[in-house]
PDB file of C-alpha atoms and ligand atoms in Angstrom:
ATOM      1  CA  MET A   8      17.061  20.790  47.697  1.00 27.00           C
ATOM      2  CA  PRO A   9      15.159  19.325  44.738  1.00 33.00           C
ATOM      3  CA  GLU A  10      18.039  19.990  42.272  1.00 32.00           C
ATOM      4  CA  ASN A  11      20.314  17.774  44.303  1.00 35.00           C
ATOM      5  CA  ASN A  12      17.970  14.866  44.384  1.00 34.00           C
ATOM      6  CA  SER A  13      17.470  12.411  41.615  1.00 36.00           C
ATOM      7  CA  GLN A  14      14.310  10.401  41.724  1.00 38.00           C
ATOM      8  CA  ASP A  15      13.638   7.743  39.192  1.00 39.00           C
ATOM      9  CA  SER A  16       9.914   7.122  38.853  1.00 42.00           C
ATOM     10  CA  ASP A  17      10.258   3.379  39.270  1.00 44.00           C
ATOM     11  CA  ARG A  18      12.496   3.172  42.278  1.00 44.00           C
ATOM     12  CA  ASN A  19      11.589   3.832  45.889  1.00 44.00           C
ATOM     13  CA  ASP A  20      14.703   5.674  46.957  1.00 44.00           C
ATOM     14  CA  GLN A  21      15.961   9.161  46.391  1.00 46.00           C
ATOM     15  CA  LEU A  22      19.642  10.104  45.974  1.00 45.00           C
ATOM     16  CA  ASP A  23      21.057  13.164  47.734  1.00 43.00           C
ATOM     17  CA  ILE A  24      24.053  14.139  45.588  1.00 42.00           C
ATOM     18  CA  GLU A  25      25.871  16.091  48.350  1.00 52.00           C
ATOM     19  CA  SER A  26      25.852  13.386  51.003  1.00 54.00           C
ATOM     20  CA  GLY A  27      25.658  10.438  48.634  1.00 52.00           C
ATOM     21  CA  THR A  28      22.940   8.925  50.788  1.00 46.00           C
ATOM     22  CA  ARG A  29      19.680   7.455  49.704  1.00 48.00           C
ATOM     23  CA  ALA A  30      16.445   8.105  51.552  1.00 49.00           C
ATOM     24  CA  LEU A  31      13.475   5.808  51.243  1.00 49.00           C
ATOM     25  CA  VAL A  32      10.386   7.383  49.716  1.00 48.00           C
ATOM     26  CA  ARG A  33       7.143   5.648  50.505  1.00 51.00           C
ATOM     27  CA  PRO A  34       5.155   4.865  47.315  1.00 53.00           C
ATOM     28  CA  GLN A  35       2.122   6.824  48.586  1.00 56.00           C
ATOM     29  CA  ASP A  36       4.301   9.968  48.889  1.00 56.00           C
ATOM     30  CA  LYS A  37       5.511   9.859  45.312  1.00 62.00           C
ATOM     31  CA  THR A  38       3.748  12.455  43.211  1.00 72.00           C
ATOM     32  CA  LYS A  39       3.640  11.872  39.478  1.00 71.00           C
ATOM     33  CA  THR A  40       3.743  14.946  37.261  1.00 66.00           C
ATOM     34  CA  PRO A  41       0.617  14.756  35.107  1.00 64.00           C
ATOM     35  CA  SER A  42       1.237  14.749  31.375  1.00 94.00           C
ATOM     36  CA  PHE A  43      -0.776  17.112  29.260  1.00 98.00           C
ATOM     37  CA  TYR A  44      -2.327  16.646  25.869  1.00 98.00           C
ATOM     38  CA  LYS A  45      -3.585  19.137  23.290  1.00 98.00           C
ATOM     39  CA  VAL A  46      -6.915  18.635  21.589  1.00 98.00           C
ATOM     40  CA  LEU A  47      -6.387  19.931  18.055  1.00 98.00           C
ATOM     41  CA  ILE A  48      -9.311  20.917  15.887  1.00 99.00           C
ATOM     42  CA  LEU A  49      -8.713  20.436  12.171  1.00 99.00           C
ATOM     43  CA  ASN A  50      -9.898  22.466   9.221  1.00 99.00           C
ATOM     44  CA  ASP A  51     -11.911  20.949   6.383  1.00 98.00           C
ATOM     45  CA  ASP A  52     -13.744  22.386   3.396  1.00 98.00           C
ATOM     46  CA  PHE A  53     -17.286  21.348   4.328  1.00 98.00           C
ATOM     47  CA  THR A  54     -18.114  21.947   7.991  1.00 98.00           C
ATOM     48  CA  PRO A  55     -20.033  25.236   8.350  1.00 98.00           C
ATOM     49  CA  ARG A  56     -18.276  27.960  10.312  1.00 98.00           C
ATOM     50  CA  ASP A  57     -21.253  28.419  12.661  1.00 98.00           C
ATOM     51  CA  TYR A  58     -21.183  24.735  13.575  1.00 99.00           C
ATOM     52  CA  VAL A  59     -17.466  24.902  14.481  1.00 99.00           C
ATOM     53  CA  VAL A  60     -18.178  27.915  16.718  1.00 99.00           C
ATOM     54  CA  HIS A  61     -21.030  25.974  18.344  1.00 98.00           C
ATOM     55  CA  VAL A  62     -18.763  22.948  19.003  1.00 99.00           C
ATOM     56  CA  LEU A  63     -16.041  25.114  20.554  1.00 99.00           C
ATOM     57  CA  GLN A  64     -18.619  26.678  22.877  1.00 98.00           C
ATOM     58  CA  LYS A  65     -20.329  23.411  23.772  1.00 98.00           C
ATOM     59  CA  PHE A  66     -17.309  21.135  24.350  1.00 98.00           C
ATOM     60  CA  PHE A  67     -14.520  23.581  25.182  1.00 98.00           C
ATOM     61  CA  ARG A  68     -16.473  26.260  27.076  1.00 98.00           C
ATOM     62  CA  LYS A  69     -15.284  29.070  24.782  1.00 98.00           C
ATOM     63  CA  SER A  70     -17.119  32.382  24.642  1.00 98.00           C
ATOM     64  CA  GLU A  71     -18.681  33.224  21.273  1.00 98.00           C
ATOM     65  CA  GLN A  72     -15.848  35.683  20.626  1.00 98.00           C
ATOM     66  CA  GLU A  73     -13.076  33.190  21.537  1.00 98.00           C
ATOM     67  CA  ALA A  74     -14.742  30.448  19.516  1.00 99.00           C
ATOM     68  CA  THR A  75     -15.115  32.665  16.435  1.00 99.00           C
ATOM     69  CA  HIS A  76     -11.490  33.786  16.691  1.00 98.00           C
ATOM     70  CA  LEU A  77     -10.209  30.196  16.988  1.00 98.00           C
ATOM     71  CA  MET A  78     -12.486  28.943  14.182  1.00 99.00           C
ATOM     72  CA  LEU A  79     -11.075  31.614  11.830  1.00 98.00           C
ATOM     73  CA  GLN A  80      -7.489  30.757  12.854  1.00 98.00           C
ATOM     74  CA  VAL A  81      -8.149  27.077  12.096  1.00 98.00           C
ATOM     75  CA  HIS A  82      -9.850  27.986   8.800  1.00 98.00           C
ATOM     76  CA  HIS A  83      -6.728  29.909   7.703  1.00 98.00           C
ATOM     77  CA  LYS A  84      -3.934  27.830   9.263  1.00 98.00           C
ATOM     78  CA  GLY A  85      -5.330  24.285   9.055  1.00 98.00           C
ATOM     79  CA  GLN A  86      -5.513  23.447  12.752  1.00 98.00           C
ATOM     80  CA  GLY A  87      -5.664  24.983  16.211  1.00 98.00           C
ATOM     81  CA  VAL A  88      -5.583  24.083  19.893  1.00 98.00           C
ATOM     82  CA  ALA A  89      -9.100  23.776  21.303  1.00 99.00           C
ATOM     83  CA  GLY A  90      -7.768  22.970  24.790  1.00 98.00           C
ATOM     84  CA  VAL A  91      -5.065  21.275  26.871  1.00 98.00           C
ATOM     85  CA  PHE A  92      -6.079  18.489  29.257  1.00 98.00           C
ATOM     86  CA  THR A  93      -4.861  15.372  31.001  1.00 97.00           C
ATOM     87  CA  CYS A  94      -4.765  12.319  28.728  1.00 97.00           C
ATOM     88  CA  GLU A  95      -8.154  10.821  29.561  1.00 97.00           C
ATOM     89  CA  ILE A  96     -10.025  14.111  29.355  1.00 98.00           C
ATOM     90  CA  ALA A  97      -8.336  15.033  26.052  1.00 98.00           C
ATOM     91  CA  GLU A  98      -9.265  11.643  24.526  1.00 98.00           C
ATOM     92  CA  THR A  99     -12.840  11.991  25.794  1.00 98.00           C
ATOM     93  CA  LYS A 100     -13.274  15.520  24.386  1.00 98.00           C
ATOM     94  CA  ALA A 101     -11.909  14.500  20.969  1.00 98.00           C
ATOM     95  CA  TYR A 102     -14.143  11.410  20.917  1.00 98.00           C
ATOM     96  CA  GLN A 103     -17.236  13.410  21.909  1.00 98.00           C
ATOM     97  CA  VAL A 104     -16.637  16.060  19.229  1.00 99.00           C
ATOM     98  CA  ASN A 105     -15.982  13.449  16.538  1.00 98.00           C
ATOM     99  CA  GLU A 106     -19.112  11.455  17.434  1.00 98.00           C
ATOM    100  CA  TYR A 107     -21.247  14.609  17.637  1.00 98.00           C
ATOM    101  CA  SER A 108     -19.991  15.703  14.216  1.00 98.00           C
ATOM    102  CA  LYS A 109     -20.688  12.266  12.696  1.00 98.00           C
ATOM    103  CA  LYS A 110     -24.218  12.489  14.071  1.00 98.00           C
ATOM    104  CA  HIS A 111     -24.616  15.877  12.392  1.00 98.00           C
ATOM    105  CA  LYS A 112     -23.010  14.565   9.173  1.00 98.00           C
ATOM    106  CA  TYR A 113     -20.082  16.969   9.211  1.00 98.00           C
ATOM    107  CA  PRO A 114     -16.464  15.879   8.671  1.00 98.00           C
ATOM    108  CA  LEU A 115     -15.131  18.023  11.542  1.00 98.00           C
ATOM    109  CA  LYS A 116     -12.342  16.188  13.403  1.00 98.00           C
ATOM    110  CA  CYS A 117     -10.400  16.639  16.625  1.00 98.00           C
ATOM    111  CA  VAL A 118      -7.154  14.779  17.306  1.00 98.00           C
ATOM    112  CA  VAL A 119      -5.032  14.485  20.457  1.00 98.00           C
ATOM    113  CA  GLU A 120      -1.339  15.319  20.591  1.00 97.00           C
ATOM    114  CA  ALA A 121       1.110  15.357  23.528  1.00 96.00           C
ATOM    115  CA  ALA A 122       1.574  18.949  24.753  1.00 96.00           C
TER     116      ALA A 122
HETATM  117  N1  TYC B  13     -13.178  25.688   6.406  1.00 66.60           N
HETATM  118  C1  TYC B  13     -14.576  25.626   6.818  1.00 66.60           C
HETATM  119  C2  TYC B  13     -15.442  26.412   5.834  1.00 66.60           C
HETATM  120  O1  TYC B  13     -14.922  27.162   5.028  1.00 66.60           O
HETATM  121  C3  TYC B  13     -14.772  26.211   8.213  1.00 66.60           C
HETATM  122  C4  TYC B  13     -14.040  25.423   9.257  1.00 66.60           C
HETATM  123  C5  TYC B  13     -13.292  26.081  10.219  1.00 66.60           C
HETATM  124  C6  TYC B  13     -14.120  24.018   9.311  1.00 66.60           C
HETATM  125  C7  TYC B  13     -12.627  25.388  11.213  1.00 66.60           C
HETATM  126  C8  TYC B  13     -13.460  23.318  10.287  1.00 66.60           C
HETATM  127  O2  TYC B  13     -12.096  23.309  12.256  1.00 66.60           O
HETATM  128  C9  TYC B  13     -12.728  24.009  11.245  1.00 66.60           C
HETATM  129  N2  TYC B  13     -16.744  26.228   5.905  1.00 66.60           N
END
């Protein structure tokens, strides 16, 4: 029963509370729960609305309707969640959007935050 077992991520044994025994867990059998990260898109006063919609479609695979809805939410509330990803993918998406926006001379920014 998983509730009765305590498994510390950096030890190779697993405690069974009922019997008080420890069973060895081979390192290759240990599954790590992936951590998730939000890519937040931030509002600013200069980036054109159409460009934000384009970015949300291009980098976050939003439909035109979803992208427009999110862009308006961000415009009114200051920020919004463009997507939730594993750490490396979240950092890559934010980097790609920020570089793309620099290239197009818009101040649009994405930042990454733990989910
Ligand atoms: N506030 C911008 C404008 O009025 C539009 C905008 C929306 C910019 C969302 C960034 O993430 C953003 N042109």
